[in-house]
Short mmCIF file of C-alpha atoms in Angstrom, two decimals:
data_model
loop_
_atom_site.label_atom_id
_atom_site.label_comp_id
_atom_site.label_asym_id
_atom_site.label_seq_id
_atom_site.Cartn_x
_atom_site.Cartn_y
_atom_site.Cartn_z
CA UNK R 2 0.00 0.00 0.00
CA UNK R 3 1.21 3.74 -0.92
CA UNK R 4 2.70 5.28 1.97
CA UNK R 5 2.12 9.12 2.68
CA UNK R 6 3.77 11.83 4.88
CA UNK R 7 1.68 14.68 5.74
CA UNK R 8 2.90 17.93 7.13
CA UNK R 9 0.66 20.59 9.17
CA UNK R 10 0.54 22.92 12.15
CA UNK R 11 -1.94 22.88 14.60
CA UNK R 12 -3.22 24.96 17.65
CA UNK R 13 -3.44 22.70 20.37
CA UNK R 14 -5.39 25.19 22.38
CA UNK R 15 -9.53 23.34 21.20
CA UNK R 16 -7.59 19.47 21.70
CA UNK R 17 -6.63 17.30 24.68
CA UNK R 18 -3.26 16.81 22.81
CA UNK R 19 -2.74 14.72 19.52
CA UNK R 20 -3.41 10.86 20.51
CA UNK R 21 -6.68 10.06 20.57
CA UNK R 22 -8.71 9.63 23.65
CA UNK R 23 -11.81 8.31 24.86
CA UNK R 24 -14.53 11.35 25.52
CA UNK R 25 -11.77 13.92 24.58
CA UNK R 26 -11.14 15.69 21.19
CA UNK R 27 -7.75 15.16 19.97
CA UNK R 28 -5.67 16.29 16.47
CA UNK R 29 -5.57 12.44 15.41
CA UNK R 30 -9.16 12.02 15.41
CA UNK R 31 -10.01 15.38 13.43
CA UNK R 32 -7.20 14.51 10.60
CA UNK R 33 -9.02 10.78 11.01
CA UNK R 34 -12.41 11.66 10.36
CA UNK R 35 -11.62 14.33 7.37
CA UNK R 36 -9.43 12.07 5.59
CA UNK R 37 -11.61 9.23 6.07
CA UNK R 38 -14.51 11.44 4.43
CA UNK R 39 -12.27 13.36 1.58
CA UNK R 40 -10.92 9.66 0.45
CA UNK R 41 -14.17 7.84 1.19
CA UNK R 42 -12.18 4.54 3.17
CA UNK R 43 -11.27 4.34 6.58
CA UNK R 44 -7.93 6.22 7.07
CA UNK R 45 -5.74 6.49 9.95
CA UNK R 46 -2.76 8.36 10.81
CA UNK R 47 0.57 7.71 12.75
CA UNK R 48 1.54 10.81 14.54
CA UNK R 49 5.71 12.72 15.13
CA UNK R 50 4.66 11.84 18.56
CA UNK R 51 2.56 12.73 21.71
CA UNK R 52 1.88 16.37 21.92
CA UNK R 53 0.02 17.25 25.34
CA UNK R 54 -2.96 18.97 26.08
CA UNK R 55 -3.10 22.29 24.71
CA UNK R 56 0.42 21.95 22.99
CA UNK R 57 0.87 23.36 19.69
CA UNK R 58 2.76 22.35 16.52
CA UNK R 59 4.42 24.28 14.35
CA UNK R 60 5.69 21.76 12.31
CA UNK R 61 3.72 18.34 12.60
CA UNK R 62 4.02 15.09 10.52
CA UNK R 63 1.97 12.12 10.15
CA UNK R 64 1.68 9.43 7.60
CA UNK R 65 -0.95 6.90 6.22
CA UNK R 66 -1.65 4.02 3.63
CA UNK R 67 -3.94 3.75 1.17
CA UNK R 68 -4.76 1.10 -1.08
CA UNK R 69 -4.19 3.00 -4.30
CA UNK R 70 -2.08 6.12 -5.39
CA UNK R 71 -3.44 9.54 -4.62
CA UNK R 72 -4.23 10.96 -8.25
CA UNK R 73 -4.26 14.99 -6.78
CA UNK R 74 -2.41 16.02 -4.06
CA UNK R 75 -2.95 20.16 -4.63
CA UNK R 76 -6.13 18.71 -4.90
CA UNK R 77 -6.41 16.52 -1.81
CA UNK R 78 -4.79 19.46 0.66
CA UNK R 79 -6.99 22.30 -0.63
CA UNK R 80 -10.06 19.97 0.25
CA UNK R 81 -8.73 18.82 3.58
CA UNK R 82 -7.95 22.02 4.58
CA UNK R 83 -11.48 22.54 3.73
CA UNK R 84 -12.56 19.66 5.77
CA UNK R 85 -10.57 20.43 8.80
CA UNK R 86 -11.10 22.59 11.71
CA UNK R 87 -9.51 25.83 11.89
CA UNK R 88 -7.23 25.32 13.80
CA UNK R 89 -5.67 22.83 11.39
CA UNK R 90 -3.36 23.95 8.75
CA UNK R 91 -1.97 21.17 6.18
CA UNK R 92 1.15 22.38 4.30
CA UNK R 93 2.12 19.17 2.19
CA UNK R 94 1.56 15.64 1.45
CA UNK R 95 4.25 13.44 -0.37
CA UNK R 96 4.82 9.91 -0.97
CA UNK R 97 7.85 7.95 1.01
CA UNK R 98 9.29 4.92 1.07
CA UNK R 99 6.73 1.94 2.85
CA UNK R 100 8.98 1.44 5.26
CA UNK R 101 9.08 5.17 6.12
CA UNK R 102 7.44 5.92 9.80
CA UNK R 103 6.94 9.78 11.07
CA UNK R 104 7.54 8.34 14.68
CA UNK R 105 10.36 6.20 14.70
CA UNK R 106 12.11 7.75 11.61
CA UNK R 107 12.44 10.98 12.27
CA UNK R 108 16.51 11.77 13.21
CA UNK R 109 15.05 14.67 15.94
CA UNK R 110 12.86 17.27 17.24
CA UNK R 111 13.31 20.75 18.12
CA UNK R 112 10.70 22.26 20.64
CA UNK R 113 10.24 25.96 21.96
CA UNK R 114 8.62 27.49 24.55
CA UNK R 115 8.12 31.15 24.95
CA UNK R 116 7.89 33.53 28.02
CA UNK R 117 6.44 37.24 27.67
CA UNK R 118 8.63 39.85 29.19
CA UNK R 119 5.69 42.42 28.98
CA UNK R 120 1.94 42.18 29.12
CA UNK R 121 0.79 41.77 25.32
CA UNK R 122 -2.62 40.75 24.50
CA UNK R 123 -1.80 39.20 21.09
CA UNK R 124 0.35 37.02 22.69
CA UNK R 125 -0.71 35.84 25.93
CA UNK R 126 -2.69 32.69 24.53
CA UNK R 127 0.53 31.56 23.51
CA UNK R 128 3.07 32.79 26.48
CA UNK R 129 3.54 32.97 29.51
CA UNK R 130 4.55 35.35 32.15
CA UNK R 131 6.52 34.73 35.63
CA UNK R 132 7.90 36.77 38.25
CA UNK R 133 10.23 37.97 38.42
CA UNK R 134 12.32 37.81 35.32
CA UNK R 135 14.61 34.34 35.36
CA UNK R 136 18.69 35.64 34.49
CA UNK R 137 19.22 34.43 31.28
CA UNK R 138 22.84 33.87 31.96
CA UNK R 139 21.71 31.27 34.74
CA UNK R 140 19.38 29.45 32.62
CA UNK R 141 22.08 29.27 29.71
CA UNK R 142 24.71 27.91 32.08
CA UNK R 143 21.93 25.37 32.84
CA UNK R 144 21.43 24.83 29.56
CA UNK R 145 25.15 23.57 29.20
CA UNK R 146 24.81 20.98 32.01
CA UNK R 147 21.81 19.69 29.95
CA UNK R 148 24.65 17.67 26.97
CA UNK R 149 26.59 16.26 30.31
CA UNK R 150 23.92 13.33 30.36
CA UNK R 151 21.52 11.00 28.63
CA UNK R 152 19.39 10.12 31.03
CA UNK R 153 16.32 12.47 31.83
CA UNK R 154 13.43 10.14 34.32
CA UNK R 155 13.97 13.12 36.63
CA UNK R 156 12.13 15.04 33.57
CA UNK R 157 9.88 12.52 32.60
CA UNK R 158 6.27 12.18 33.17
CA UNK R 159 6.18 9.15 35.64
CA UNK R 160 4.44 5.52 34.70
CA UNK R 161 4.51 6.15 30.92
CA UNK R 162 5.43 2.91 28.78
CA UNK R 163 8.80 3.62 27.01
CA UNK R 164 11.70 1.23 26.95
CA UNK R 165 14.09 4.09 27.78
CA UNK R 166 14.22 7.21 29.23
CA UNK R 167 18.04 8.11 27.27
CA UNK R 168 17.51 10.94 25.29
CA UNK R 169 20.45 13.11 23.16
CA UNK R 170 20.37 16.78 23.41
CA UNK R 171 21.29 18.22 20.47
CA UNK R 172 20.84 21.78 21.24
CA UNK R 173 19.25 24.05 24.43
CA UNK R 174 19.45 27.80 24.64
CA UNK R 175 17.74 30.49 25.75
CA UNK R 176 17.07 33.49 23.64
CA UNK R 177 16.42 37.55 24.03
CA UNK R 178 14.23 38.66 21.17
CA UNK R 179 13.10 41.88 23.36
CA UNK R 180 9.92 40.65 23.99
CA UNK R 181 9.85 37.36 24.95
CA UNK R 182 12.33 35.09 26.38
CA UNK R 183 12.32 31.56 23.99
CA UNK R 184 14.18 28.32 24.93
CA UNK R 185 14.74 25.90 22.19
CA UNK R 186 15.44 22.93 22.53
CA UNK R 187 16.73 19.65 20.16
CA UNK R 188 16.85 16.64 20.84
CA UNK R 189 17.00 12.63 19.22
CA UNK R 190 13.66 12.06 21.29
CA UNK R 191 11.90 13.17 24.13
CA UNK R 192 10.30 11.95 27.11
CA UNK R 193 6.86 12.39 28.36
CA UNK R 194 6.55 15.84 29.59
CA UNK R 195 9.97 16.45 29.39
CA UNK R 196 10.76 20.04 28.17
CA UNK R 197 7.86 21.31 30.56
CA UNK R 198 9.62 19.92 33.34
CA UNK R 199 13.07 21.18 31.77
CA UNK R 200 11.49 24.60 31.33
CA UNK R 201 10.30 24.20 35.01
CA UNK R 202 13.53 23.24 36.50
CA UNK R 203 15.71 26.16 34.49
CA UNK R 204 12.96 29.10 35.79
CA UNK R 205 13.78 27.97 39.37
CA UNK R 206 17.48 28.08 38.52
CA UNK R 207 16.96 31.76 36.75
CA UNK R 208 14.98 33.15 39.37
CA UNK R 209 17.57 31.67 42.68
CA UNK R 210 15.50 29.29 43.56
CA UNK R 211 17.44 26.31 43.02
CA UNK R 212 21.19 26.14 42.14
CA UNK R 213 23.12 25.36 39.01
CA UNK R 214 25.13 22.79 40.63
CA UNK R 215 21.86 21.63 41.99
CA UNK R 216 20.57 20.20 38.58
CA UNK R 217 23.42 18.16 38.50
CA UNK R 218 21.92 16.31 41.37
CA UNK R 219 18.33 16.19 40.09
CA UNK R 220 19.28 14.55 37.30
CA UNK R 221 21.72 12.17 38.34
CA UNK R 222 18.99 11.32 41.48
CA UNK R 223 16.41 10.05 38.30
CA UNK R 224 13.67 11.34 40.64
CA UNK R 225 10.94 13.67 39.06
CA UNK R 226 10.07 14.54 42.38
CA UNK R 227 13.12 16.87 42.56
CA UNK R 228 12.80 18.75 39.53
CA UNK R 229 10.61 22.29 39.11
CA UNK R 230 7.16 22.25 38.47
CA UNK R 231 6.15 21.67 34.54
CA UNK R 232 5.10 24.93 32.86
CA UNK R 233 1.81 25.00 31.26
CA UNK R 234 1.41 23.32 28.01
CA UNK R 235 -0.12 27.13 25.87
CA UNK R 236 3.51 28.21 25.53
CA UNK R 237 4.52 24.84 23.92
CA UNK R 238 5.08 24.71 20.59
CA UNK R 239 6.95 21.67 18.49
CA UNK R 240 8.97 23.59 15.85
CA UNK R 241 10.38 21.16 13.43
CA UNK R 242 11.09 17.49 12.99
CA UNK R 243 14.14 16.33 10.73
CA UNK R 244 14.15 13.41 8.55
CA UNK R 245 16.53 11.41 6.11
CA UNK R 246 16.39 12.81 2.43
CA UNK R 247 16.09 9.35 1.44
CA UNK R 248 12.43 8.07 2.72
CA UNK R 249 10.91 10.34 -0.19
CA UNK R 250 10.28 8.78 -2.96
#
């Protein structure tokens, strides 16, 4: 069967994150049901990965079989676009290899989240604010500490059903634009609730409420209990997922 990757962007702000759930609207169902009625055939997608409640996507990808060919595909996106809710966007669909899976093939993932220096009413859906002001110079000094190790349970979301909670940071900064303070953050995978907890853990450290050599100790104690408070999901966003140039086809 034809394999497809889809990419799209999403505000996570109307869904109880992208997995589907019983009693709870989520971004797999939506993309379910409107590709289901657009190709007239029960469709159903494999998602990047787990995006939480009220998590947004910047950059999303999915993929799906079907039993022939798409004839279309300008076609096919302007009428699922159509089909969609707002807060869906679909960019692109392309064929890959069959073996190709957005999950498990995808080389990383780069998150951000963003923090509002100043009251702004366009974008406090989408930010957060905290007081007072974390030092940037702290957080980044975290931020360093961060490619020391591989192993983040202290970060991780506890009783979830991975294999391993080793993860490779590839990047983690925190940036000035003037308005906002943004951490971004890259990694091979990530863990359940991780960069929430991460985000958490380095506002504690920027505000003096918990030391830099102190995170060296919540990590290596592998005890969530010890790390900051996760940061609400609305500031989330999942930026960009890269893949080999060879699963297109």
């Amino acid at each position: 069967m034809p394999r497809y990757f889809t990419e799209l962007a999403y505000n996570g702000t109307p869904y109880n994150g992208w997995q589907i759930q019983p009693n709870a609207p989520s971004v797999q169902q939506e993309l379910n049901r409107a590709f289901s009625t657009l190709l007239r055939q029960e469709i159903s997608l494999t998602g990047a990965g787990r995006t939480d409640t009220g998590v947004h996507a910047a950059f999303f990808v999915a993929h799906f079989d079907v039993p022939t060919s798409l004839q279309d595909i300008s076609q096919t996106i302007y009428k699922m676009n159509r089909l969609t809710d707002k807060s869906i966007a679909i960019y692109s669909i392309y064929p890959v290899q069959p073996e190709a899976h957005a999950r498990f093939s995808a080389l990383s993932r780069t998150y951000k989240y963003f923090i509002n220096k100043f009251k702004n009413p366009f974008t406090e859906e989408y930010a957060i604010r905290t007081y007072p002001l974390p030092d940037l110079q702290k957080m980044n000094e975290a931020c360093r500490i961060l490619f020391e190790y591989t192993d983040f349970t202290s970060f991780s979301k506890l009783h979830t059903d991975t294999k391993t909670n080793n993860c490779k940071i590839l990047k983690a900064e925190w940036t000035d634009t003037g308005e906002q303070l943004v951490f971004t953050i890259q990694a091979d995978r990530f863990l359940r609730n991780m960069v929430r907890a991460i985000v958490g853990t380095m506002l504690e450290i920027g505000q003096g409420k918990i030391s830099i050599a102190e995170l060296k100790n919540i990590i290596e104690s592998k005890d969530r209990c010890r790390a900051g408070n996760s940061v609400p999901g609305k500031a989330l966003f999942l930026w960009d997922i890269k893949y080999p140039e060879e699963i297109k086809i």
